[in-house]
Amino acid sequence: MSRNLASKAPTILKNFPSPNRRRLGPGGLEARSRGAFWRALAFGEMIVISRALLHFERLERPPGAVDARMRAAMTLMARMRAPFEDPGLHLVWQARHVTVWSWDKTRLADLGAPESGWFMPEPALGHDRALPDASASQDGFVLLQRRDGYEGQIRQGEELVASRFWSRSPAADEIARFRRSAHGAAEIHAGDDEDGPRPILDRIRALIAGLQPVHAATLALLLIGAPFLHSAGTYARLTLGQGSAQRALAAFAEDSAGDFGALERYRSQSAQLAVYRQSLERINPLAPAADLAEAAGALEARITLLRVEPDRVRALIQPRGELNPATLAQALEAQPTLVNVRLNRTANSAAWEVQAELASPDDAAADREGAS
């Protein structure tokens, strides 16, 4: 009994001040235990949204301090860019960009999430666990293991540049396409070495040694008057900038008043595009069947059995004469919709059993473009 209490004490002390966390993934909301109920009642409850349910966006923001007007403008822009009709948003402010994590509130409600919950995206927690053999590359790419899959990130220093999620361990070509889409490696400019400033310092020392009393008095007047001149110029520049910002804000508010109908149409069209996107991501079973028939016809063979599954295809190919299996495998692998082709000899028959995986629509389109 004492051993069990000693092992549980560090966990209780470590998690005591923090709120209770519940995971929300594609399978639904994680159940809450009896002890977690009292913890949530005392310190609140945070719902951690799985990376599988999130959309990533990186927006460039205007330079300057982050005030209420900038927050409102960037939130409106993020809401318009989110691919959901009623999106939830989590903004992370960076030096020149804003990282936006968005999710579909309707889908989260269908998965059991409460309407007025405290939501936090999984990548925003900062507890990133990189794979043991996935160290950061020169372009800042790193592969992270998430609860429901894997996430590839490209970072420039502390800033997140791009992110993509895979439900399974990504292949090398998928990682390569993601890194190319994120515009490759980040350029890191090295600073000046230690020998650079020395000639400038020597020149400054020579100028100070040649100063006369008149020069010293003039320099003293400049040192005293320069801060006042700089303050006056700064005040004038800030005044002009504030007036320009107020005029721009007033024009923005006037233009936005007539764009409410356009925003509603945009949201409706975005929902329709989401339905189209889900339909386009499905594999058409006629495409691999046509490719199999084309390959068999080119080799003067016929298909006696064909079965198309969600992620693979199986068939029996009966040659009319002698058929080299290497030629058959090469003809099947040349088809854009078939990958990982395997051939097995059937018992008491001259037919060949063919098993192949179906390529994703994006990979098939890329193969067709490369062939053209």
Tab-separated table of C-alpha atoms in Angstrom:
chain	number	residue	atom	x	y	z
A	1	MET	CA	0.000	0.000	0.000
A	2	SER	CA	2.757	2.472	0.868
A	3	ARG	CA	4.505	1.734	-2.410
A	4	ASN	CA	1.402	2.627	-4.428
A	5	LEU	CA	0.910	5.898	-2.548
A	6	ALA	CA	4.525	6.871	-3.086
A	7	SER	CA	4.256	6.260	-6.801
A	8	LYS	CA	1.045	8.341	-7.178
A	9	ALA	CA	2.132	11.327	-5.080
A	10	PRO	CA	4.420	13.007	-7.718
A	11	THR	CA	1.677	12.776	-10.353
A	12	ILE	CA	-0.885	14.431	-8.065
A	13	LEU	CA	1.489	17.237	-7.101
A	14	LYS	CA	2.499	17.784	-10.712
A	15	ASN	CA	-1.035	18.037	-12.109
A	16	PHE	CA	-2.752	19.675	-9.108
A	17	PRO	CA	-2.672	23.383	-10.176
A	18	SER	CA	-3.513	22.709	-13.847
A	19	PRO	CA	-7.036	22.210	-15.293
A	20	ASN	CA	-8.405	18.823	-16.275
A	21	ARG	CA	-7.731	17.922	-19.905
A	22	ARG	CA	-9.983	15.850	-22.140
A	23	ARG	CA	-8.980	14.722	-25.599
A	24	LEU	CA	-11.322	15.279	-28.555
A	25	GLY	CA	-10.510	13.266	-31.661
A	26	PRO	CA	-12.252	11.815	-34.715
A	27	GLY	CA	-13.684	9.073	-32.475
A	28	GLY	CA	-15.373	11.498	-30.100
A	29	LEU	CA	-14.782	13.134	-26.721
A	30	GLU	CA	-12.679	11.273	-24.188
A	31	ALA	CA	-14.648	10.035	-21.198
A	32	ARG	CA	-14.104	11.741	-17.838
A	33	SER	CA	-13.184	9.658	-14.806
A	34	ARG	CA	-14.615	10.188	-11.318
A	35	GLY	CA	-11.471	11.922	-10.040
A	36	ALA	CA	-11.308	14.127	-13.143
A	37	PHE	CA	-14.840	15.404	-12.455
A	38	TRP	CA	-13.815	16.976	-9.136
A	39	ARG	CA	-10.636	18.297	-10.713
A	40	ALA	CA	-12.623	19.938	-13.522
A	41	LEU	CA	-15.038	21.401	-10.999
A	42	ALA	CA	-12.195	22.948	-8.983
A	43	PHE	CA	-9.773	24.125	-11.692
A	44	GLY	CA	-11.805	24.052	-14.913
A	45	GLU	CA	-11.637	21.738	-17.897
A	46	MET	CA	-9.677	22.147	-21.134
A	47	ILE	CA	-10.740	20.247	-24.266
A	48	VAL	CA	-7.658	19.456	-26.372
A	49	ILE	CA	-8.633	19.228	-30.053
A	50	SER	CA	-6.763	16.568	-32.019
A	51	ARG	CA	-4.562	17.712	-34.910
A	52	ALA	CA	-6.752	15.556	-37.175
A	53	LEU	CA	-9.659	18.015	-36.682
A	54	LEU	CA	-7.639	21.230	-37.174
A	55	HIS	CA	-6.857	23.468	-40.149
A	56	PHE	CA	-3.574	25.433	-40.266
A	57	GLU	CA	-3.185	28.902	-41.771
A	58	ARG	CA	-0.321	31.437	-41.602
A	59	LEU	CA	-1.298	35.060	-42.187
A	60	GLU	CA	0.981	38.062	-42.521
A	61	ARG	CA	0.096	40.849	-40.104
A	62	PRO	CA	0.886	44.575	-40.255
A	63	PRO	CA	3.954	45.731	-38.346
A	64	GLY	CA	3.546	47.460	-35.017
A	65	ALA	CA	2.192	46.786	-31.574
A	66	VAL	CA	-0.637	44.297	-31.152
A	67	ASP	CA	-3.623	46.354	-29.987
A	68	ALA	CA	-7.367	45.771	-29.946
A	69	ARG	CA	-7.907	47.031	-33.505
A	70	MET	CA	-5.217	44.753	-34.932
A	71	ARG	CA	-6.615	41.779	-33.019
A	72	ALA	CA	-10.110	42.455	-34.363
A	73	ALA	CA	-8.871	42.865	-37.950
A	74	MET	CA	-6.732	39.683	-37.878
A	75	THR	CA	-9.549	37.702	-36.243
A	76	LEU	CA	-11.942	38.802	-38.999
A	77	MET	CA	-9.389	37.847	-41.680
A	78	ALA	CA	-8.783	34.445	-40.056
A	79	ARG	CA	-12.527	33.791	-39.857
A	80	MET	CA	-12.961	34.606	-43.561
A	81	ARG	CA	-10.007	32.378	-44.548
A	82	ALA	CA	-11.139	29.384	-42.457
A	83	PRO	CA	-12.694	26.590	-44.615
A	84	PHE	CA	-15.687	26.169	-42.285
A	85	GLU	CA	-19.079	27.865	-42.123
A	86	ASP	CA	-18.884	28.400	-38.344
A	87	PRO	CA	-15.199	28.140	-37.409
A	88	GLY	CA	-13.528	28.191	-34.019
A	89	LEU	CA	-10.224	30.073	-33.911
A	90	HIS	CA	-6.997	30.054	-31.908
A	91	LEU	CA	-4.442	32.729	-32.924
A	92	VAL	CA	-0.735	32.642	-32.063
A	93	TRP	CA	1.009	35.995	-32.595
A	94	GLN	CA	4.519	35.897	-34.073
A	95	ALA	CA	6.970	38.598	-35.150
A	96	ARG	CA	5.501	39.295	-38.615
A	97	HIS	CA	2.856	36.555	-38.956
A	98	VAL	CA	-0.122	35.082	-37.148
A	99	THR	CA	-0.493	31.320	-36.850
A	100	VAL	CA	-4.201	30.395	-37.051
A	101	TRP	CA	-5.615	27.063	-35.886
A	102	SER	CA	-9.279	26.693	-36.900
A	103	TRP	CA	-11.866	23.950	-36.475
A	104	ASP	CA	-15.484	23.234	-37.390
A	105	LYS	CA	-17.752	23.926	-34.400
A	106	THR	CA	-20.574	21.860	-35.904
A	107	ARG	CA	-18.390	18.792	-36.289
A	108	LEU	CA	-17.060	19.172	-32.743
A	109	ALA	CA	-20.619	19.379	-31.429
A	110	ASP	CA	-21.475	16.169	-33.292
A	111	LEU	CA	-18.479	14.499	-31.602
A	112	GLY	CA	-19.816	15.414	-28.153
A	113	ALA	CA	-18.007	18.693	-27.413
A	114	PRO	CA	-19.944	21.247	-25.291
A	115	GLU	CA	-20.873	24.550	-26.922
A	116	SER	CA	-19.281	26.786	-24.266
A	117	GLY	CA	-16.093	24.809	-23.689
A	118	TRP	CA	-12.460	25.812	-23.242
A	119	PHE	CA	-10.880	24.556	-26.463
A	120	MET	CA	-7.143	24.288	-27.102
A	121	PRO	CA	-5.513	22.930	-30.296
A	122	GLU	CA	-3.150	20.026	-29.701
A	123	PRO	CA	-0.096	21.702	-31.384
A	124	ALA	CA	-0.605	24.898	-29.336
A	125	LEU	CA	0.102	23.100	-26.054
A	126	GLY	CA	3.823	23.059	-26.843
A	127	HIS	CA	4.381	19.440	-25.710
A	128	ASP	CA	5.764	18.392	-29.091
A	129	ARG	CA	7.256	14.911	-29.189
A	130	ALA	CA	9.505	14.393	-32.201
A	131	LEU	CA	10.216	10.900	-33.445
A	132	PRO	CA	13.606	9.479	-32.334
A	133	ASP	CA	14.974	9.428	-35.895
A	134	ALA	CA	13.270	12.676	-37.058
A	135	SER	CA	15.693	15.438	-36.098
A	136	ALA	CA	15.213	18.913	-37.574
A	137	SER	CA	16.494	19.274	-41.157
A	138	GLN	CA	18.243	22.241	-42.722
A	139	ASP	CA	14.930	23.696	-43.892
A	140	GLY	CA	13.457	23.358	-40.386
A	141	PHE	CA	11.347	20.253	-41.097
A	142	VAL	CA	10.576	17.928	-38.190
A	143	LEU	CA	8.131	15.018	-37.937
A	144	LEU	CA	6.070	14.904	-34.738
A	145	GLN	CA	3.966	12.079	-33.380
A	146	ARG	CA	0.433	13.080	-32.425
A	147	ARG	CA	-2.314	11.187	-30.659
A	148	ASP	CA	-4.201	10.361	-33.863
A	149	GLY	CA	-1.356	10.363	-36.393
A	150	TYR	CA	1.716	12.309	-37.430
A	151	GLU	CA	2.337	16.018	-38.038
A	152	GLY	CA	5.041	17.506	-40.211
A	153	GLN	CA	6.173	21.015	-39.291
A	154	ILE	CA	8.587	23.484	-40.876
A	155	ARG	CA	9.946	26.123	-38.528
A	156	GLN	CA	12.155	29.170	-38.978
A	157	GLY	CA	13.700	29.635	-35.581
A	158	GLU	CA	10.784	29.834	-33.127
A	159	GLU	CA	8.157	30.597	-35.798
A	160	LEU	CA	5.941	27.908	-37.328
A	161	VAL	CA	5.883	28.247	-41.139
A	162	ALA	CA	3.900	25.228	-42.340
A	163	SER	CA	2.094	22.195	-40.905
A	164	ARG	CA	0.513	19.052	-42.363
A	165	PHE	CA	-1.185	16.055	-40.749
A	166	TRP	CA	-1.119	12.400	-41.781
A	167	SER	CA	-3.290	9.747	-40.163
A	168	ARG	CA	-0.560	7.180	-40.831
A	169	SER	CA	3.211	7.303	-40.983
A	170	PRO	CA	3.986	9.400	-44.100
A	171	ALA	CA	6.109	8.027	-46.905
A	172	ALA	CA	9.254	9.778	-48.116
A	173	ASP	CA	7.549	11.133	-51.271
A	174	GLU	CA	4.681	12.603	-49.209
A	175	ILE	CA	7.158	14.386	-46.951
A	176	ALA	CA	9.064	15.649	-50.001
A	177	ARG	CA	5.884	17.093	-51.570
A	178	PHE	CA	5.010	18.846	-48.308
A	179	ARG	CA	8.470	20.378	-48.010
A	180	ARG	CA	8.367	21.583	-51.626
A	181	SER	CA	4.952	23.136	-51.078
A	182	ALA	CA	6.331	25.044	-48.090
A	183	HIS	CA	8.993	26.606	-50.374
A	184	GLY	CA	11.935	24.538	-49.086
A	185	ALA	CA	14.617	25.499	-46.665
A	186	ALA	CA	14.757	28.716	-44.655
A	187	GLU	CA	17.725	30.899	-45.340
A	188	ILE	CA	19.804	31.703	-42.278
A	189	HIS	CA	22.137	34.643	-42.633
A	190	ALA	CA	25.206	34.577	-40.473
A	191	GLY	CA	26.164	37.723	-38.650
A	192	ASP	CA	29.430	39.620	-38.834
A	193	ASP	CA	32.470	37.935	-37.425
A	194	GLU	CA	34.541	39.359	-34.622
A	195	ASP	CA	37.085	40.963	-36.970
A	196	GLY	CA	34.472	43.071	-38.803
A	197	PRO	CA	33.881	45.971	-36.389
A	198	ARG	CA	37.558	46.550	-35.556
A	199	PRO	CA	38.405	48.863	-38.526
A	200	ILE	CA	35.347	50.998	-37.673
A	201	LEU	CA	36.431	51.273	-34.018
A	202	ASP	CA	39.948	52.303	-35.064
A	203	ARG	CA	38.532	55.023	-37.309
A	204	ILE	CA	36.334	56.333	-34.464
A	205	ARG	CA	39.358	56.490	-32.135
A	206	ALA	CA	41.355	58.466	-34.763
A	207	LEU	CA	38.501	60.977	-35.157
A	208	ILE	CA	38.254	61.484	-31.383
A	209	ALA	CA	42.011	62.035	-31.110
A	210	GLY	CA	41.866	64.788	-33.780
A	211	LEU	CA	38.999	66.757	-32.201
A	212	GLN	CA	39.618	70.423	-31.325
A	213	PRO	CA	37.785	72.412	-28.566
A	214	VAL	CA	35.459	73.905	-31.181
A	215	HIS	CA	34.654	70.454	-32.452
A	216	ALA	CA	34.042	69.257	-28.907
A	217	ALA	CA	31.591	72.105	-28.234
A	218	THR	CA	29.734	71.455	-31.473
A	219	LEU	CA	29.550	67.768	-30.647
A	220	ALA	CA	28.183	68.578	-27.155
A	221	LEU	CA	25.443	70.765	-28.674
A	222	LEU	CA	24.539	67.982	-31.081
A	223	LEU	CA	24.411	65.425	-28.305
A	224	ILE	CA	22.125	67.655	-26.241
A	225	GLY	CA	19.848	68.796	-29.078
A	226	ALA	CA	19.618	65.518	-30.966
A	227	PRO	CA	17.333	63.789	-28.416
A	228	PHE	CA	14.904	66.727	-28.473
A	229	LEU	CA	14.862	66.788	-32.266
A	230	HIS	CA	14.392	63.034	-32.345
A	231	SER	CA	11.502	63.224	-29.853
A	232	ALA	CA	9.824	65.988	-31.833
A	233	GLY	CA	10.185	64.040	-35.075
A	234	THR	CA	8.904	60.872	-33.435
A	235	TYR	CA	5.869	62.695	-32.024
A	236	ALA	CA	5.063	64.227	-35.410
A	237	ARG	CA	5.457	60.868	-37.157
A	238	LEU	CA	3.242	59.133	-34.615
A	239	THR	CA	0.599	61.842	-34.933
A	240	LEU	CA	0.535	61.489	-38.711
A	241	GLY	CA	0.476	57.705	-38.438
A	242	GLN	CA	-2.385	57.784	-35.960
A	243	GLY	CA	-4.433	60.041	-38.206
A	244	SER	CA	-3.731	57.814	-41.214
A	245	ALA	CA	-4.669	54.714	-39.223
A	246	GLN	CA	-7.939	56.318	-38.069
A	247	ARG	CA	-8.842	57.261	-41.635
A	248	ALA	CA	-7.991	53.767	-42.878
A	249	LEU	CA	-10.059	52.234	-40.087
A	250	ALA	CA	-13.030	54.460	-40.897
A	251	ALA	CA	-12.768	53.534	-44.596
A	252	PHE	CA	-12.478	49.861	-43.659
A	253	ALA	CA	-15.579	50.063	-41.475
A	254	GLU	CA	-17.516	51.824	-44.250
A	255	ASP	CA	-16.487	49.227	-46.851
A	256	SER	CA	-17.200	46.347	-44.481
A	257	ALA	CA	-20.761	47.566	-43.881
A	258	GLY	CA	-21.708	46.596	-47.435
A	259	ASP	CA	-19.821	43.295	-47.438
A	260	PHE	CA	-22.017	41.394	-44.986
A	261	GLY	CA	-24.034	39.800	-47.785
A	262	ALA	CA	-20.844	38.845	-49.630
A	263	LEU	CA	-19.500	37.265	-46.442
A	264	GLU	CA	-22.656	35.178	-46.043
A	265	ARG	CA	-22.407	34.010	-49.663
A	266	TYR	CA	-18.742	33.196	-49.100
A	267	ARG	CA	-19.591	31.041	-46.092
A	268	SER	CA	-22.311	29.205	-48.026
A	269	GLN	CA	-19.963	28.564	-50.940
A	270	SER	CA	-17.226	27.432	-48.539
A	271	ALA	CA	-19.579	24.812	-47.088
A	272	GLN	CA	-20.412	23.618	-50.597
A	273	LEU	CA	-16.710	23.477	-51.494
A	274	ALA	CA	-16.078	21.387	-48.378
A	275	VAL	CA	-18.610	18.844	-49.664
A	276	TYR	CA	-16.912	18.853	-53.079
A	277	ARG	CA	-13.513	18.408	-51.437
A	278	GLN	CA	-14.689	15.340	-49.515
A	279	SER	CA	-16.104	13.860	-52.717
A	280	LEU	CA	-12.928	14.531	-54.712
A	281	GLU	CA	-10.751	12.871	-52.104
A	282	ARG	CA	-12.503	9.517	-52.682
A	283	ILE	CA	-10.963	7.113	-55.178
A	284	ASN	CA	-13.089	6.300	-58.221
A	285	PRO	CA	-13.208	2.467	-58.486
A	286	LEU	CA	-13.544	2.686	-62.283
A	287	ALA	CA	-10.051	4.164	-62.671
A	288	PRO	CA	-8.041	1.155	-61.346
A	289	ALA	CA	-10.381	-1.253	-63.171
A	290	ALA	CA	-9.744	0.591	-66.435
A	291	ASP	CA	-5.987	0.590	-65.824
A	292	LEU	CA	-6.029	-3.175	-65.156
A	293	ALA	CA	-8.006	-3.788	-68.316
A	294	GLU	CA	-5.620	-1.612	-70.326
A	295	ALA	CA	-2.545	-3.443	-69.024
A	296	ALA	CA	-4.111	-6.886	-69.615
A	297	GLY	CA	-5.214	-5.980	-73.128
A	298	ALA	CA	-1.730	-4.745	-74.024
A	299	LEU	CA	-0.325	-8.165	-73.041
A	300	GLU	CA	-3.132	-10.128	-74.830
A	301	ALA	CA	-4.482	-11.440	-71.533
A	302	ARG	CA	-7.944	-11.408	-70.033
A	303	ILE	CA	-9.240	-10.677	-66.536
A	304	THR	CA	-11.281	-13.533	-65.065
A	305	LEU	CA	-11.875	-12.020	-61.624
A	306	LEU	CA	-11.840	-8.383	-60.443
A	307	ARG	CA	-12.449	-7.000	-56.941
A	308	VAL	CA	-11.953	-3.335	-56.002
A	309	GLU	CA	-11.731	-2.521	-52.276
A	310	PRO	CA	-11.471	0.935	-50.627
A	311	ASP	CA	-7.642	0.884	-50.657
A	312	ARG	CA	-6.605	-2.012	-52.904
A	313	VAL	CA	-7.569	-4.047	-55.961
A	314	ARG	CA	-7.396	-7.792	-56.599
A	315	ALA	CA	-7.691	-9.590	-59.932
A	316	LEU	CA	-6.945	-12.852	-61.765
A	317	ILE	CA	-5.234	-12.381	-65.139
A	318	GLN	CA	-5.317	-15.334	-67.559
A	319	PRO	CA	-2.677	-15.033	-70.330
A	320	ARG	CA	-3.382	-16.510	-73.744
A	321	GLY	CA	0.129	-17.922	-73.989
A	322	GLU	CA	3.425	-17.644	-72.196
A	323	LEU	CA	3.672	-14.467	-70.145
A	324	ASN	CA	6.773	-13.193	-68.377
A	325	PRO	CA	5.740	-12.092	-64.826
A	326	ALA	CA	8.310	-9.285	-64.905
A	327	THR	CA	6.626	-7.861	-68.009
A	328	LEU	CA	3.213	-8.106	-66.335
A	329	ALA	CA	4.459	-6.405	-63.152
A	330	GLN	CA	6.118	-3.619	-65.155
A	331	ALA	CA	2.933	-3.011	-67.158
A	332	LEU	CA	0.826	-2.816	-63.979
A	333	GLU	CA	3.233	-0.541	-62.111
A	334	ALA	CA	3.200	1.868	-65.060
A	335	GLN	CA	-0.496	2.564	-64.409
A	336	PRO	CA	-0.994	5.839	-62.415
A	337	THR	CA	-3.641	4.429	-60.063
A	338	LEU	CA	-1.755	1.282	-58.961
A	339	VAL	CA	1.159	1.091	-56.505
A	340	ASN	CA	2.925	-1.745	-54.645
A	341	VAL	CA	1.976	-4.423	-57.206
A	342	ARG	CA	2.367	-8.081	-56.133
A	343	LEU	CA	2.004	-11.209	-58.305
A	344	ASN	CA	1.189	-14.725	-57.046
A	345	ARG	CA	0.948	-17.905	-59.082
A	346	THR	CA	-2.408	-19.646	-58.634
A	347	ALA	CA	-2.542	-23.356	-57.871
A	348	ASN	CA	-3.264	-25.711	-60.818
A	349	SER	CA	-3.731	-22.793	-63.173
A	350	ALA	CA	-1.739	-20.630	-65.539
A	351	ALA	CA	-3.438	-17.470	-64.229
A	352	TRP	CA	-1.664	-14.852	-62.129
A	353	GLU	CA	-3.196	-13.364	-58.981
A	354	VAL	CA	-2.605	-9.594	-58.902
A	355	GLN	CA	-2.764	-7.481	-55.722
A	356	ALA	CA	-2.072	-3.739	-55.781
A	357	GLU	CA	-2.749	-0.718	-53.601
A	358	LEU	CA	-4.692	2.268	-54.936
A	359	ALA	CA	-2.833	5.545	-55.294
A	360	SER	CA	-4.412	8.678	-53.855
A	361	PRO	CA	-6.038	11.102	-56.339
A	362	ASP	CA	-3.246	13.673	-55.747
A	363	ASP	CA	-0.483	11.134	-56.457
A	364	ALA	CA	-2.290	9.822	-59.543
A	365	ALA	CA	-2.710	13.357	-60.903
A	366	ALA	CA	0.955	14.109	-60.245
A	367	ASP	CA	2.005	10.939	-62.112
A	368	ARG	CA	-0.172	11.892	-65.088
A	369	GLU	CA	1.343	15.403	-65.174
A	370	GLY	CA	4.853	13.937	-64.990
A	371	ALA	CA	4.086	11.510	-67.823
A	372	SER	CA	2.687	14.317	-69.978
